[in-house]
Short mmCIF file of C-alpha atoms in Angstrom, two decimals:
data_model
loop_
_atom_site.label_atom_id
_atom_site.label_comp_id
_atom_site.label_asym_id
_atom_site.label_seq_id
_atom_site.Cartn_x
_atom_site.Cartn_y
_atom_site.Cartn_z
CA MET A 29 56.59 113.32 82.67
CA SER A 30 58.07 114.34 85.79
CA ASP A 31 59.36 114.55 89.28
CA GLU A 32 61.56 116.59 87.08
CA THR A 33 65.10 116.31 88.68
CA ARG A 34 67.88 118.78 87.86
CA PRO A 35 70.84 117.05 86.68
CA PRO A 36 73.24 116.70 89.61
CA LEU A 37 76.66 118.05 89.75
CA LEU A 38 78.80 115.46 87.93
CA THR A 39 81.26 113.57 90.23
CA PRO A 40 83.72 111.43 88.02
CA VAL A 41 84.86 108.22 89.87
CA GLY A 42 87.11 105.58 88.44
CA GLY A 43 86.72 104.73 84.79
CA VAL A 44 85.00 101.60 83.21
CA GLY A 45 86.59 98.54 84.61
CA ARG A 46 87.60 99.95 87.96
CA ARG A 47 85.89 98.53 91.14
CA SER A 48 83.52 100.62 92.98
CA PRO A 49 85.34 101.53 96.40
CA VAL A 50 82.57 100.29 98.64
CA ARG A 51 82.06 96.89 100.16
CA ILE A 52 84.80 95.27 97.96
CA GLY A 53 86.03 92.66 100.39
CA ALA A 54 82.70 91.50 101.55
CA ASP A 55 81.47 90.96 97.97
CA ARG A 56 84.64 89.13 96.92
CA GLY A 57 84.13 86.76 99.99
CA ARG A 58 80.26 86.24 99.18
CA ASP A 59 81.25 85.69 95.37
CA ALA A 60 83.80 83.08 96.23
CA ASP A 61 81.34 81.18 98.68
CA ARG A 62 78.93 80.98 95.75
CA ALA A 63 81.50 79.84 93.28
CA ARG A 64 82.64 77.12 95.59
CA ASP A 65 79.19 75.93 96.36
CA ALA A 66 78.35 75.96 92.41
CA ASP A 67 81.47 74.00 91.77
CA ARG A 68 80.50 71.35 94.30
CA GLY A 69 77.24 71.14 92.68
CA ARG A 70 75.51 72.38 95.89
CA ASP A 71 72.48 74.78 95.80
CA PRO A 72 73.72 77.87 97.66
CA GLY A 73 70.56 78.06 99.37
CA PRO A 74 67.73 80.64 99.75
CA VAL A 75 68.15 84.21 98.73
CA ARG A 76 68.79 86.57 101.68
CA ASP A 77 70.73 89.58 100.21
CA ILE A 78 71.02 91.64 97.12
CA HIS A 79 74.25 93.51 96.95
CA ARG A 80 74.45 95.03 93.49
CA VAL A 81 72.00 95.54 90.59
CA ALA A 82 73.13 96.39 87.01
CA SER A 83 70.24 98.97 85.88
CA ILE A 84 70.25 99.40 81.97
CA SER A 85 68.60 102.58 80.65
CA LEU A 86 70.16 102.78 77.18
CA HIS A 87 68.11 105.64 75.56
CA THR A 88 67.99 108.27 78.28
CA SER A 89 70.03 109.03 81.27
CA PRO A 90 68.91 109.80 84.90
CA LEU A 91 71.22 112.68 84.84
CA GLU A 92 69.18 114.43 82.19
CA GLN A 93 66.56 117.03 82.88
CA PRO A 94 63.06 115.49 82.21
CA GLY A 95 60.62 117.12 80.30
CA THR A 96 62.49 117.56 77.01
CA GLY A 97 64.06 115.18 74.38
CA ASP A 98 63.49 111.45 75.62
CA ALA A 99 63.95 112.43 79.11
CA GLY A 100 60.48 111.98 81.17
CA GLY A 101 59.23 110.07 83.95
CA MET A 102 61.44 106.98 83.31
CA ASN A 103 64.46 109.10 84.26
CA VAL A 104 62.81 109.95 87.42
CA TYR A 105 61.88 106.50 88.15
CA VAL A 106 65.38 105.19 87.60
CA ALA A 107 67.14 107.94 89.68
CA GLN A 108 64.70 107.84 92.46
CA THR A 109 64.67 103.94 92.93
CA ALA A 110 68.33 103.66 92.56
CA ARG A 111 68.94 106.33 95.43
CA ARG A 112 66.67 104.48 97.59
CA LEU A 113 67.96 101.14 96.72
CA ALA A 114 71.51 102.45 97.71
CA ALA A 115 70.09 103.82 100.87
CA ARG A 116 69.19 100.16 101.91
CA GLY A 117 72.60 98.75 101.02
CA VAL A 118 71.86 97.83 97.46
CA GLU A 119 74.36 99.32 95.11
CA VAL A 120 73.06 100.16 91.69
CA GLU A 121 75.26 100.82 88.66
CA ILE A 122 73.27 102.49 85.77
CA PHE A 123 74.52 101.81 82.20
CA THR A 124 73.37 104.49 79.68
CA ARG A 125 74.35 105.73 76.25
CA SER A 126 76.89 108.69 76.30
CA THR A 127 75.51 111.55 74.55
CA SER A 128 78.66 114.07 74.93
CA SER A 129 82.22 113.58 74.53
CA ASP A 130 82.60 115.80 77.98
CA LEU A 131 80.81 113.31 80.11
CA PRO A 132 83.14 111.31 82.26
CA PRO A 133 82.93 107.50 81.77
CA VAL A 134 81.42 107.17 85.31
CA VAL A 135 79.49 109.65 87.33
CA GLU A 136 78.42 109.24 91.09
CA LEU A 137 74.69 109.92 91.19
CA ALA A 138 74.57 109.43 94.91
CA PRO A 139 76.42 107.23 97.39
CA GLY A 140 76.16 103.81 96.18
CA VAL A 141 74.78 104.77 92.71
CA LEU A 142 77.07 104.94 89.69
CA VAL A 143 75.97 106.05 86.19
CA ARG A 144 78.25 104.48 83.65
CA HIS A 145 78.34 106.31 80.24
CA VAL A 146 78.69 103.72 77.46
CA VAL A 147 80.01 105.09 74.10
CA ALA A 148 77.89 103.71 71.29
CA GLY A 149 77.50 105.42 67.97
CA PRO A 150 77.79 109.23 67.60
CA PHE A 151 77.31 111.38 70.55
CA GLU A 152 74.78 113.78 69.04
CA GLY A 153 72.01 113.53 65.98
CA LEU A 154 70.53 110.04 66.92
CA ALA A 155 66.73 110.09 67.43
CA LYS A 156 65.34 107.13 69.64
CA ASN A 157 64.35 105.25 66.59
CA ASP A 158 67.87 105.34 65.46
CA LEU A 159 69.12 103.50 68.55
CA PRO A 160 68.23 100.04 67.66
CA GLY A 161 71.41 100.20 65.32
CA GLN A 162 73.61 100.96 68.27
CA MET A 163 72.52 98.07 70.46
CA CYS A 164 75.16 95.85 69.44
CA SER A 165 77.85 98.56 70.27
CA PHE A 166 76.05 99.39 73.72
CA ALA A 167 75.93 95.65 74.38
CA ALA A 168 79.80 95.61 73.94
CA GLY A 169 80.34 98.41 76.23
CA VAL A 170 78.09 96.74 78.96
CA MET A 171 79.85 93.37 78.63
CA ARG A 172 83.30 95.30 78.73
CA ALA A 173 82.40 96.83 81.94
CA GLU A 174 81.47 93.61 83.49
CA ALA A 175 84.35 91.43 82.01
CA GLY A 176 87.08 92.88 84.41
CA ARG A 177 84.80 91.86 87.52
CA ASP A 178 84.69 88.83 89.69
CA GLN A 179 81.97 86.43 88.66
CA GLY A 180 78.78 87.30 90.49
CA TYR A 181 79.65 90.93 90.64
CA TYR A 182 75.87 91.81 89.71
CA ASP A 183 73.34 89.82 91.35
CA LEU A 184 70.63 90.70 88.70
CA ILE A 185 69.78 93.09 85.78
CA HIS A 186 66.99 95.49 85.91
CA SER A 187 66.25 96.97 82.41
CA HIS A 188 63.98 99.93 81.55
CA TYR A 189 62.30 100.39 78.27
CA TRP A 190 62.59 97.64 75.47
CA LEU A 191 65.90 98.74 73.97
CA SER A 192 67.36 98.14 77.26
CA GLY A 193 65.69 94.89 77.60
CA GLN A 194 67.31 93.55 74.38
CA VAL A 195 70.71 94.30 75.87
CA GLY A 196 69.59 93.03 79.26
CA TYR A 197 68.74 89.49 78.00
CA LEU A 198 71.95 89.16 76.26
CA ALA A 199 73.81 89.98 79.51
CA LYS A 200 71.81 87.79 81.64
CA ASP A 201 72.68 84.81 79.71
CA ARG A 202 76.33 85.90 79.72
CA TRP A 203 76.50 86.70 83.42
CA GLY A 204 74.23 84.05 84.60
CA VAL A 205 71.83 86.19 86.46
CA PRO A 206 68.09 87.11 86.24
CA MET A 207 66.40 89.97 84.58
CA VAL A 208 63.77 92.07 85.80
CA HIS A 209 62.26 94.35 83.08
CA SER A 210 60.20 97.57 83.31
CA ALA A 211 58.62 98.38 80.12
CA HIS A 212 57.54 102.01 80.97
CA THR A 213 55.47 102.19 77.78
CA LEU A 214 54.27 99.53 75.40
CA ALA A 215 54.22 100.13 71.57
CA LYS A 216 50.96 98.01 71.13
CA VAL A 217 49.17 100.14 73.51
CA LYS A 218 50.53 103.34 72.35
CA ASN A 219 49.58 102.51 68.83
CA ALA A 220 46.03 101.69 70.02
CA TYR A 221 45.65 105.24 71.41
CA MET A 222 47.54 107.49 68.88
CA ALA A 223 47.09 110.94 68.69
CA ALA A 224 45.90 112.41 65.32
CA GLY A 225 49.25 113.33 63.37
CA ASP A 226 51.28 111.07 65.43
CA ALA A 227 53.51 108.28 63.93
CA PRO A 228 52.95 104.76 65.00
CA GLU A 229 55.66 102.83 66.70
CA PRO A 230 57.73 100.84 64.27
CA SER A 231 57.44 97.08 63.76
CA GLY A 232 60.90 96.55 65.02
CA ARG A 233 59.93 97.70 68.47
CA LEU A 234 56.96 95.39 68.52
CA ILE A 235 58.94 92.48 67.84
CA GLY A 236 61.61 93.60 70.15
CA GLU A 237 59.12 93.99 73.15
CA ASP A 238 57.67 90.49 72.37
CA GLN A 239 61.22 89.15 72.74
CA VAL A 240 61.93 91.07 75.91
CA VAL A 241 58.76 89.79 77.55
CA THR A 242 59.52 86.40 76.61
CA GLU A 243 63.18 86.58 78.00
CA SER A 244 62.50 88.42 81.14
CA ASP A 245 62.54 86.53 84.39
CA ARG A 246 60.09 88.99 85.99
CA LEU A 247 58.17 92.00 84.66
CA ILE A 248 57.23 95.07 86.64
CA ALA A 249 53.97 96.65 85.75
CA ASN A 250 52.84 100.07 87.18
CA THR A 251 49.30 98.98 87.46
CA ALA A 252 46.91 96.17 87.12
CA ALA A 253 45.90 97.47 83.68
CA GLU A 254 49.42 97.32 82.52
CA ALA A 255 49.56 93.75 83.77
CA ALA A 256 46.62 92.94 81.88
CA ASP A 257 48.02 94.46 78.82
CA LEU A 258 51.15 92.49 79.02
CA MET A 259 49.09 89.16 79.50
CA SER A 260 46.59 90.00 76.47
CA LEU A 261 48.89 91.76 74.11
CA TYR A 262 52.19 90.14 74.71
CA GLY A 263 51.46 86.79 76.18
CA ALA A 264 53.18 87.34 79.42
CA ARG A 265 52.71 84.81 82.22
CA ARG A 266 50.64 86.08 85.18
CA ASP A 267 52.86 84.65 87.58
CA ARG A 268 55.89 86.59 86.36
CA ILE A 269 54.28 89.94 86.58
CA ASP A 270 54.79 92.13 89.77
CA VAL A 271 52.48 95.19 89.87
CA VAL A 272 54.67 97.91 91.72
CA ALA A 273 53.30 101.53 91.45
CA PRO A 274 55.77 104.37 91.05
CA GLY A 275 56.03 106.91 93.98
CA VAL A 276 56.24 110.73 94.24
CA ASP A 277 58.60 112.92 96.44
CA THR A 278 56.24 114.26 98.91
CA ASP A 279 59.17 115.99 100.65
CA VAL A 280 59.52 118.21 97.47
CA PHE A 281 55.89 118.39 96.26
CA VAL A 282 54.20 119.89 99.28
CA PRO A 283 51.21 122.19 99.45
CA GLY A 284 52.13 125.94 100.29
CA SER A 285 51.13 129.32 99.77
CA LYS A 286 49.47 129.94 96.37
CA ALA A 287 50.00 133.65 96.65
CA ALA A 288 53.83 133.38 97.27
CA ALA A 289 54.15 130.90 94.43
CA ARG A 290 52.47 133.33 92.13
CA ALA A 291 54.57 136.32 93.06
CA ARG A 292 57.63 134.21 92.60
CA LEU A 293 56.48 133.28 88.96
CA GLY A 294 55.20 136.73 88.25
CA MET A 295 51.43 135.61 87.97
CA ALA A 296 48.53 137.76 88.95
CA ALA A 297 46.80 136.90 92.13
CA ASP A 298 43.20 136.90 90.49
CA GLU A 299 44.01 134.71 87.38
CA VAL A 300 42.50 131.14 87.26
CA VAL A 301 45.61 129.19 86.35
CA ILE A 302 45.61 125.81 84.71
CA ALA A 303 49.11 124.07 84.27
CA PHE A 304 50.38 121.33 82.02
CA ALA A 305 53.79 119.83 82.53
CA GLY A 306 55.45 117.41 80.18
CA ARG A 307 57.26 116.75 77.17
CA ILE A 308 55.62 118.71 74.14
CA GLN A 309 54.58 115.76 71.78
CA PRO A 310 51.32 114.62 70.27
CA LEU A 311 51.07 111.70 72.96
CA LYS A 312 50.99 114.29 75.90
CA ALA A 313 48.28 116.32 74.05
CA PRO A 314 49.00 119.84 75.10
CA ASP A 315 47.10 120.90 72.10
CA VAL A 316 43.88 119.63 73.65
CA LEU A 317 44.53 121.97 76.50
CA ILE A 318 45.05 124.76 74.28
CA ARG A 319 41.80 124.27 72.24
CA ALA A 320 39.92 123.78 75.48
CA ALA A 321 41.18 126.95 76.81
CA GLY A 322 40.05 128.88 73.65
CA VAL A 323 36.44 127.20 74.40
CA LEU A 324 36.93 128.61 78.01
CA GLN A 325 37.75 131.98 76.84
CA SER A 326 34.66 132.18 74.47
CA ARG A 327 32.26 130.75 77.17
CA TYR A 328 33.59 132.64 80.02
CA PRO A 329 35.14 135.64 78.93
CA HIS A 330 34.79 137.36 82.30
CA VAL A 331 37.33 134.99 83.86
CA PRO A 332 40.96 135.94 83.73
CA TRP A 333 42.30 132.62 82.42
CA ARG A 334 45.93 131.73 82.53
CA ILE A 335 47.50 128.62 80.85
CA VAL A 336 51.03 127.57 81.91
CA VAL A 337 52.92 125.07 79.65
CA VAL A 338 56.02 123.56 81.11
CA GLY A 339 58.04 121.39 78.99
CA GLY A 340 60.34 120.97 75.95
CA VAL A 341 59.85 119.44 72.45
CA SER A 342 60.13 115.66 72.01
CA GLY A 343 59.19 113.04 69.42
CA SER A 344 57.19 113.35 66.23
CA GLY A 345 54.45 115.88 65.49
CA TRP A 346 55.57 119.41 66.41
CA ALA A 347 58.90 120.94 65.43
CA ALA A 348 58.71 123.59 68.24
CA THR A 349 56.70 125.04 71.21
CA GLU A 350 55.97 127.96 68.31
CA SER A 351 53.38 125.41 66.88
CA LEU A 352 51.55 125.77 70.28
CA ALA A 353 52.00 129.37 70.39
CA GLU A 354 50.51 129.66 66.89
CA LEU A 355 47.47 127.35 67.85
CA ALA A 356 46.91 129.42 70.87
CA GLY A 357 46.72 132.78 68.76
CA ALA A 358 44.60 131.06 66.33
CA VAL A 359 41.91 129.99 69.13
CA GLY A 360 42.03 133.63 70.54
CA ILE A 361 44.24 133.01 73.92
CA GLY A 362 47.81 133.87 72.63
CA GLU A 363 48.13 136.40 75.43
CA ARG A 364 46.72 134.10 78.08
CA VAL A 365 49.36 131.26 77.50
CA THR A 366 52.76 131.24 79.40
CA PHE A 367 55.53 128.79 78.12
CA LEU A 368 58.19 127.72 80.44
CA PRO A 369 61.17 125.43 79.91
CA PRO A 370 61.44 122.15 81.67
CA GLN A 371 61.73 122.64 85.47
CA PRO A 372 63.86 121.12 88.23
CA PRO A 373 61.57 119.75 90.95
CA GLU A 374 61.50 122.48 93.41
CA GLN A 375 60.39 125.00 90.67
CA LEU A 376 57.96 122.57 89.24
CA ALA A 377 56.33 122.30 92.71
CA THR A 378 56.39 126.03 92.71
CA VAL A 379 54.25 126.02 89.45
CA PHE A 380 51.95 123.40 90.69
CA ARG A 381 51.16 125.49 94.01
CA ALA A 382 50.61 128.55 91.75
CA ALA A 383 48.04 126.66 89.72
CA ASP A 384 44.41 126.18 90.42
CA LEU A 385 44.23 122.90 88.32
CA VAL A 386 46.80 120.72 86.55
CA ALA A 387 45.67 119.20 83.21
CA VAL A 388 46.97 115.87 82.26
CA PRO A 389 45.15 115.34 78.56
CA SER A 390 47.62 112.40 77.47
CA TYR A 391 46.32 109.76 74.91
CA ASN A 392 48.00 107.29 77.24
CA GLU A 393 50.17 107.15 80.34
CA SER A 394 51.62 104.01 81.84
CA PHE A 395 51.03 105.82 85.11
CA GLY A 396 51.16 109.70 85.16
CA LEU A 397 53.91 110.87 87.63
CA VAL A 398 52.85 114.59 87.01
CA ALA A 399 49.36 113.79 88.01
CA LEU A 400 50.75 112.51 91.49
CA GLU A 401 53.16 115.42 91.79
CA ALA A 402 50.50 118.04 91.32
CA GLN A 403 48.34 116.33 93.78
CA ALA A 404 51.15 115.99 96.33
CA ALA A 405 51.34 119.85 96.09
CA GLY A 406 47.91 120.19 97.01
CA THR A 407 46.52 120.87 93.43
CA PRO A 408 43.61 119.00 91.87
CA VAL A 409 43.95 117.36 88.48
CA VAL A 410 41.79 117.07 85.42
CA ALA A 411 43.15 114.20 83.33
CA ALA A 412 42.41 111.80 80.62
CA ALA A 413 40.79 108.49 81.66
CA VAL A 414 43.50 106.42 80.24
CA GLY A 415 46.08 104.03 81.48
CA GLY A 416 47.58 104.75 84.78
CA LEU A 417 45.86 107.76 85.23
CA VAL A 418 42.84 106.21 86.36
CA VAL A 419 45.06 104.98 89.38
CA ALA A 420 46.86 108.27 89.79
CA VAL A 421 43.67 110.26 89.97
CA ARG A 422 40.49 109.62 92.02
CA ASP A 423 37.59 111.00 89.94
CA GLY A 424 35.47 113.22 91.88
CA ILE A 425 37.81 113.12 94.89
CA THR A 426 41.16 114.48 93.93
CA GLY A 427 40.05 115.77 90.55
CA SER A 428 38.35 114.64 87.49
CA LEU A 429 38.78 112.03 84.72
CA VAL A 430 37.71 112.94 81.21
CA ARG A 431 36.76 110.52 78.66
CA GLY A 432 38.13 111.31 75.14
CA HIS A 433 39.96 114.46 74.07
CA ASP A 434 37.02 116.66 72.87
CA PRO A 435 38.01 120.14 73.69
CA VAL A 436 34.54 121.18 74.43
CA VAL A 437 34.23 118.25 76.92
CA TRP A 438 37.66 119.19 78.49
CA ALA A 439 36.58 122.80 78.71
CA GLU A 440 33.47 121.99 80.73
CA ALA A 441 35.47 119.60 83.04
CA LEU A 442 38.03 122.27 83.67
CA ALA A 443 35.33 125.04 84.40
CA GLY A 444 33.38 122.89 86.48
CA ILE A 445 36.33 122.73 89.08
CA ALA A 446 38.20 125.86 88.34
CA THR A 447 35.42 128.54 88.84
CA GLN A 448 34.26 126.99 92.17
CA PRO A 449 36.83 127.96 94.96
CA GLU A 450 35.03 125.66 97.56
CA VAL A 451 35.23 122.73 95.19
CA LEU A 452 38.94 123.49 94.50
CA ARG A 453 39.85 123.71 98.22
CA GLY A 454 38.17 120.34 99.08
CA LEU A 455 39.69 118.46 96.15
CA GLY A 456 43.15 119.92 96.92
CA ILE A 457 43.08 118.57 100.51
CA SER A 458 42.04 115.35 99.14
CA ALA A 459 44.70 115.20 96.56
CA ARG A 460 47.33 115.61 99.12
CA ILE A 461 46.26 112.79 101.08
CA HIS A 462 45.92 110.58 97.97
CA ALA A 463 49.50 111.29 96.79
CA GLU A 464 50.75 110.38 100.08
CA ARG A 465 49.73 106.58 99.57
CA PHE A 466 52.48 106.64 96.66
CA SER A 467 55.90 106.57 98.20
CA TRP A 468 59.41 105.85 96.54
CA GLU A 469 60.03 103.79 99.55
CA ALA A 470 56.78 101.61 98.91
CA THR A 471 58.02 101.35 95.25
CA VAL A 472 61.51 100.02 96.41
CA ASP A 473 59.75 97.58 98.68
CA GLY A 474 58.02 96.08 95.70
CA LEU A 475 61.06 96.00 93.50
CA LEU A 476 63.19 94.27 96.29
CA SER A 477 60.35 91.62 96.52
CA SER A 478 60.34 91.20 92.80
CA TYR A 479 64.27 90.94 92.70
CA ARG A 480 64.25 88.28 95.46
CA ARG A 481 61.55 86.14 93.41
CA ALA A 482 63.66 86.48 90.33
CA LEU A 483 66.74 85.15 92.15
CA GLN A 484 64.89 82.38 93.79
CA ASP A 485 62.97 81.25 90.51
CA SER A 486 66.36 81.61 88.74
CA ARG A 487 68.19 79.25 91.21
CA ALA A 488 65.27 76.81 91.39
CA GLU A 489 65.10 76.71 87.42
CA HIS A 490 69.07 76.83 86.68
CA ARG A 491 71.05 75.55 89.52
CA PRO A 492 74.44 77.35 89.14
CA THR A 493 77.37 75.02 87.81
CA GLY A 494 80.95 75.61 87.00
CA LEU A 495 79.79 76.01 83.16
CA ILE A 496 78.97 79.47 83.72
CA ARG A 497 82.45 80.36 84.84
CA ALA A 498 84.03 78.56 82.04
CA GLY A 499 81.80 80.50 79.62
CA ARG A 500 82.89 83.80 81.08
CA GLU A 501 86.60 82.72 80.78
CA ASP A 502 85.93 81.83 77.35
CA PHE A 503 84.58 85.18 76.71
CA ARG A 504 87.43 86.87 78.16
CA SER A 505 90.25 85.12 76.43
CA THR A 506 89.30 82.21 73.76
CA GLY A 507 85.85 82.90 72.76
CA SER A 508 84.71 84.01 69.30
CA PRO A 509 86.71 87.02 67.96
CA GLY A 510 83.53 89.13 67.84
CA LEU A 511 83.10 88.91 71.75
CA SER A 512 86.49 88.24 73.37
CA ARG A 513 87.81 91.61 72.29
CA PHE A 514 85.22 93.29 74.47
CA ALA A 515 87.10 92.37 77.55
CA ARG A 516 90.42 93.67 76.44
#
């Protein structure tokens, strides 16, 4: 997925356990007032301000380049929303698993946004399915970072993906704060729409997701369809779900000169270019595009087709992009396919501007940021009619939605647009207008509303008492041996 963000220059700051240098005095005063009110048994009153959020992203870091490994749209979402929350005065500390001994303990992603690297298991060699075995170690690192703070240092927790949710609901009970959870993908939905040759999500994830849904104070769904899945498949309460659409960076993904973009990428001006951007895995279905391109070549041999695949290998199914290259050769378009590594946003925007169409043939997407980014760049999208893509793409207005993954059907859908310049031009204009409806600022508006509901509900259901503080002191000093050592 995308809004692919180049990993920023690492700016180390104080190590784990050190206080962030901003607004310390104000926070201490606020925390002291809350503690005094709690000790007196008095309700601190309505929620007005959110000062600091603990964001948990266990399996992938917002510093990583999306488009390869486990890095994708979730990385973009966490980074983009954190930056904008901080710009509004809400500090964000993102906890993620350290994957290199070279990474500093803490990195400043942006003013007011810290990324905390938690050592949990070996730095390399762990696949995402191996990470449940490291959740205890990761949780210990998160607890240790918080144990040196004043009570109330974090106002709430926002966990991303089920692994983070497992850690989050342990932390929320220990810290006495609510947890807001974003699933980003749901195992039961993925298993229902699996690609041929893909592996189903393990039962441990199914159980873990059920637990996280039950324990979360509020759930963020990208679309109404995802909200419906949470209710029907996981038994989530309707009144605990907030539908908040992701955004797109319309300052980076902008329309521009197709000729200039192609010249920059070394593409011929007369080619009909169809681009794919995403992780190379069965779920994203780049093979469907390759097979469809083979059909296009046989049915429209006079058209100079060019397929551009941007991304890196991830997950099960293919061991390398060579598998796709072999497939391209087998269907007779080997010389018509260009493979590019994952691109930072500015370069990805250039690819989209160079393309006539962007194809998103995924078997499932909780939203589909690539589709929005392409449209923001003024390029129509042909996408599978699944998940959030039916919201991200307006069928017949900004592109086309295709039912199923039959390469012949996909070839006809692509040809029906790509070979008609006037149709392309009209869809491209509408695509940009549509994309402008989705901003990260609007996403943050929705998140802040959800955060405030979570805090208000938490206060109403669990009035703070001095017992929470006693529990923290117990944890720091005289608690069970397995926990008290985390604070040392």
